[in-house]
Short mmCIF file of C-alpha atoms in Angstrom, two decimals:
data_model
loop_
_atom_site.label_atom_id
_atom_site.label_comp_id
_atom_site.label_asym_id
_atom_site.label_seq_id
_atom_site.Cartn_x
_atom_site.Cartn_y
_atom_site.Cartn_z
CA MET A 1 -20.98 22.60 75.17
CA PRO A 2 -20.52 23.05 71.40
CA LYS A 3 -18.94 26.28 70.23
CA ASN A 4 -22.17 27.88 68.97
CA GLN A 5 -24.40 26.42 71.70
CA PRO A 6 -25.93 29.18 73.80
CA ASN A 7 -25.71 29.04 77.59
CA TYR A 8 -29.44 28.56 78.20
CA THR A 9 -29.07 28.80 81.99
CA LEU A 10 -27.56 32.26 81.65
CA LEU A 11 -30.08 33.24 78.99
CA SER A 12 -32.97 32.13 81.22
CA ARG A 13 -31.72 34.42 84.01
CA GLN A 14 -31.34 37.30 81.57
CA LEU A 15 -34.82 36.72 80.11
CA ASP A 16 -36.28 36.59 83.63
CA GLY A 17 -34.70 39.98 84.36
CA LEU A 18 -35.91 41.44 81.07
CA LEU A 19 -39.52 40.39 81.70
CA SER A 20 -39.63 41.17 85.44
CA GLY A 21 -42.14 43.81 86.38
CA GLU A 22 -43.98 43.77 83.04
CA LYS A 23 -47.44 42.20 82.93
CA ASP A 24 -48.49 42.91 79.34
CA LEU A 25 -48.48 39.67 77.31
CA ILE A 26 -47.73 41.28 73.94
CA ALA A 27 -44.87 43.34 75.39
CA ASN A 28 -43.33 40.24 76.99
CA LEU A 29 -43.72 38.14 73.83
CA SER A 30 -42.22 40.95 71.74
CA ASN A 31 -39.19 41.30 73.98
CA SER A 32 -38.82 37.52 74.22
CA SER A 33 -38.75 37.09 70.44
CA ALA A 34 -36.19 39.91 70.08
CA PHE A 35 -34.10 38.44 72.91
CA ILE A 36 -34.05 34.92 71.45
CA ASN A 37 -33.34 36.28 67.97
CA GLN A 38 -30.34 38.17 69.31
CA PHE A 39 -28.76 35.27 71.18
CA LEU A 40 -29.65 32.15 69.16
CA PRO A 41 -27.30 31.72 66.16
CA ASN A 42 -28.24 30.33 62.76
CA ILE A 43 -31.97 31.00 62.82
CA ASN A 44 -34.11 32.92 60.36
CA TRP A 45 -37.41 33.31 62.25
CA VAL A 46 -38.50 33.34 65.88
CA GLY A 47 -41.91 34.20 67.18
CA PHE A 48 -45.16 33.24 68.77
CA TYR A 49 -48.52 31.93 67.71
CA LEU A 50 -51.40 32.36 70.17
CA ILE A 51 -54.61 30.36 70.34
CA LYS A 52 -57.61 32.47 69.31
CA ASN A 53 -60.96 31.05 68.22
CA ASN A 54 -59.60 27.49 68.38
CA ALA A 55 -56.76 28.19 65.93
CA LEU A 56 -53.26 29.64 66.09
CA LYS A 57 -52.93 33.34 65.24
CA LEU A 58 -49.61 35.03 64.49
CA GLY A 59 -48.19 36.98 67.42
CA PRO A 60 -44.99 38.96 67.97
CA PHE A 61 -42.02 37.73 65.93
CA GLN A 62 -38.64 38.53 64.39
CA GLY A 63 -38.08 37.63 60.75
CA LEU A 64 -39.82 37.73 57.39
CA PRO A 65 -43.62 38.03 57.20
CA ALA A 66 -45.27 34.79 58.25
CA CYS A 67 -48.44 32.75 57.96
CA VAL A 68 -51.16 34.44 59.98
CA ASP A 69 -53.51 31.53 60.75
CA ILE A 70 -52.64 27.90 61.49
CA GLU A 71 -55.21 25.24 62.28
CA ILE A 72 -54.71 23.15 65.41
CA GLY A 73 -53.22 19.85 64.25
CA LYS A 74 -51.77 21.33 61.04
CA GLY A 75 -48.08 22.00 60.42
CA VAL A 76 -45.43 21.82 63.12
CA CYS A 77 -47.04 24.50 65.30
CA GLY A 78 -50.52 23.00 65.12
CA THR A 79 -49.09 19.54 65.82
CA ALA A 80 -47.32 20.82 68.95
CA VAL A 81 -50.67 22.07 70.26
CA ALA A 82 -52.64 18.97 69.27
CA GLU A 83 -50.05 16.61 70.80
CA LYS A 84 -49.33 18.93 73.76
CA LYS A 85 -45.60 18.46 73.29
CA SER A 86 -42.58 20.17 71.82
CA GLN A 87 -41.61 19.40 68.24
CA LEU A 88 -37.99 19.19 67.07
CA ILE A 89 -37.96 18.84 63.29
CA GLU A 90 -34.59 18.23 61.60
CA ASP A 91 -35.96 18.55 58.06
CA VAL A 92 -39.23 20.45 57.60
CA ASN A 93 -39.58 19.13 54.06
CA ALA A 94 -39.88 15.61 55.46
CA PHE A 95 -42.59 16.65 57.97
CA PRO A 96 -46.05 15.59 56.72
CA GLY A 97 -48.22 18.66 56.28
CA HIS A 98 -45.46 21.20 56.89
CA ILE A 99 -46.66 24.75 56.26
CA ALA A 100 -43.97 26.62 54.32
CA CYS A 101 -44.17 30.29 55.29
CA ASP A 102 -40.52 30.87 54.30
CA ALA A 103 -38.96 28.64 51.64
CA ASN A 104 -35.54 29.20 53.26
CA SER A 105 -36.55 27.41 56.47
CA GLN A 106 -35.08 23.90 56.65
CA SER A 107 -35.52 22.92 60.32
CA GLU A 108 -37.88 24.00 63.09
CA ILE A 109 -38.50 23.74 66.80
CA VAL A 110 -41.82 24.51 68.47
CA ILE A 111 -42.46 24.70 72.23
CA PRO A 112 -45.99 24.89 73.70
CA ILE A 113 -46.71 27.75 76.12
CA TYR A 114 -48.98 27.11 79.10
CA TYR A 115 -51.07 29.35 81.34
CA ASN A 116 -53.10 27.74 84.15
CA LYS A 117 -52.25 24.28 82.74
CA GLU A 118 -53.78 25.12 79.33
CA ILE A 119 -51.84 25.71 76.11
CA ILE A 120 -52.25 29.33 75.06
CA GLY A 121 -49.77 29.30 72.19
CA VAL A 122 -46.35 28.24 70.98
CA LEU A 123 -42.83 29.51 70.55
CA ASP A 124 -41.80 28.77 66.97
CA ILE A 125 -38.20 29.00 65.70
CA ASP A 126 -37.04 28.25 62.16
CA ALA A 127 -33.52 27.80 60.82
CA PRO A 128 -32.18 27.98 57.27
CA ILE A 129 -30.15 24.78 57.77
CA LYS A 130 -31.20 21.17 58.34
CA SER A 131 -30.70 19.64 61.81
CA ARG A 132 -30.05 23.07 63.36
CA PHE A 133 -31.72 22.14 66.65
CA ASP A 134 -30.73 19.34 69.01
CA LYS A 135 -31.78 17.99 72.39
CA ALA A 136 -29.79 20.70 74.22
CA ASP A 137 -31.69 23.36 72.26
CA LEU A 138 -34.98 21.64 73.05
CA GLU A 139 -34.25 21.55 76.78
CA GLY A 140 -32.83 25.10 76.77
CA LEU A 141 -35.74 26.59 74.87
CA GLU A 142 -38.22 24.76 77.10
CA LEU A 143 -36.42 26.44 80.02
CA LEU A 144 -36.83 29.85 78.37
CA VAL A 145 -40.53 29.16 77.82
CA GLN A 146 -40.88 28.24 81.51
CA ILE A 147 -39.41 31.64 82.38
CA LEU A 148 -41.82 33.34 79.98
CA GLU A 149 -44.74 31.42 81.50
CA LYS A 150 -43.89 32.90 84.93
CA HIS A 151 -44.47 36.36 83.46
CA ILE A 152 -47.79 35.68 81.73
CA HIS A 153 -50.73 37.56 83.23
CA ILE A 154 -53.96 37.15 81.30
#
């Protein structure tokens, strides 16, 4: 494991404990974004977009103010929803249609969130350096999203 690579197995257990007993979606998303922001190095934004009225609407986050509305199929977040798969982008400036909410963001990872087999939103994380995220981050963050999904009650 690289020096700065988080222990996602340990983090998943800690996140599970943090969310246990709480059923409110916004409270769990808020604590999840704060938790990830605390333990994931070299990032500048972490948060959630939720599907409302067939578009993505900004949810709880940590970082600078962000884009409020994202169309499905647009940008990295909208692409993750449209393709129903995680997106690991090494250089956001090379991503066709990238939506630049923060000019400092250079790389991005987006993980879809499911409830009853339907995508209800995404976890979005930006970094101020290119190629910040790798396959281990992808797998680890997908694990954290699976933990979060266990605690979603809509």
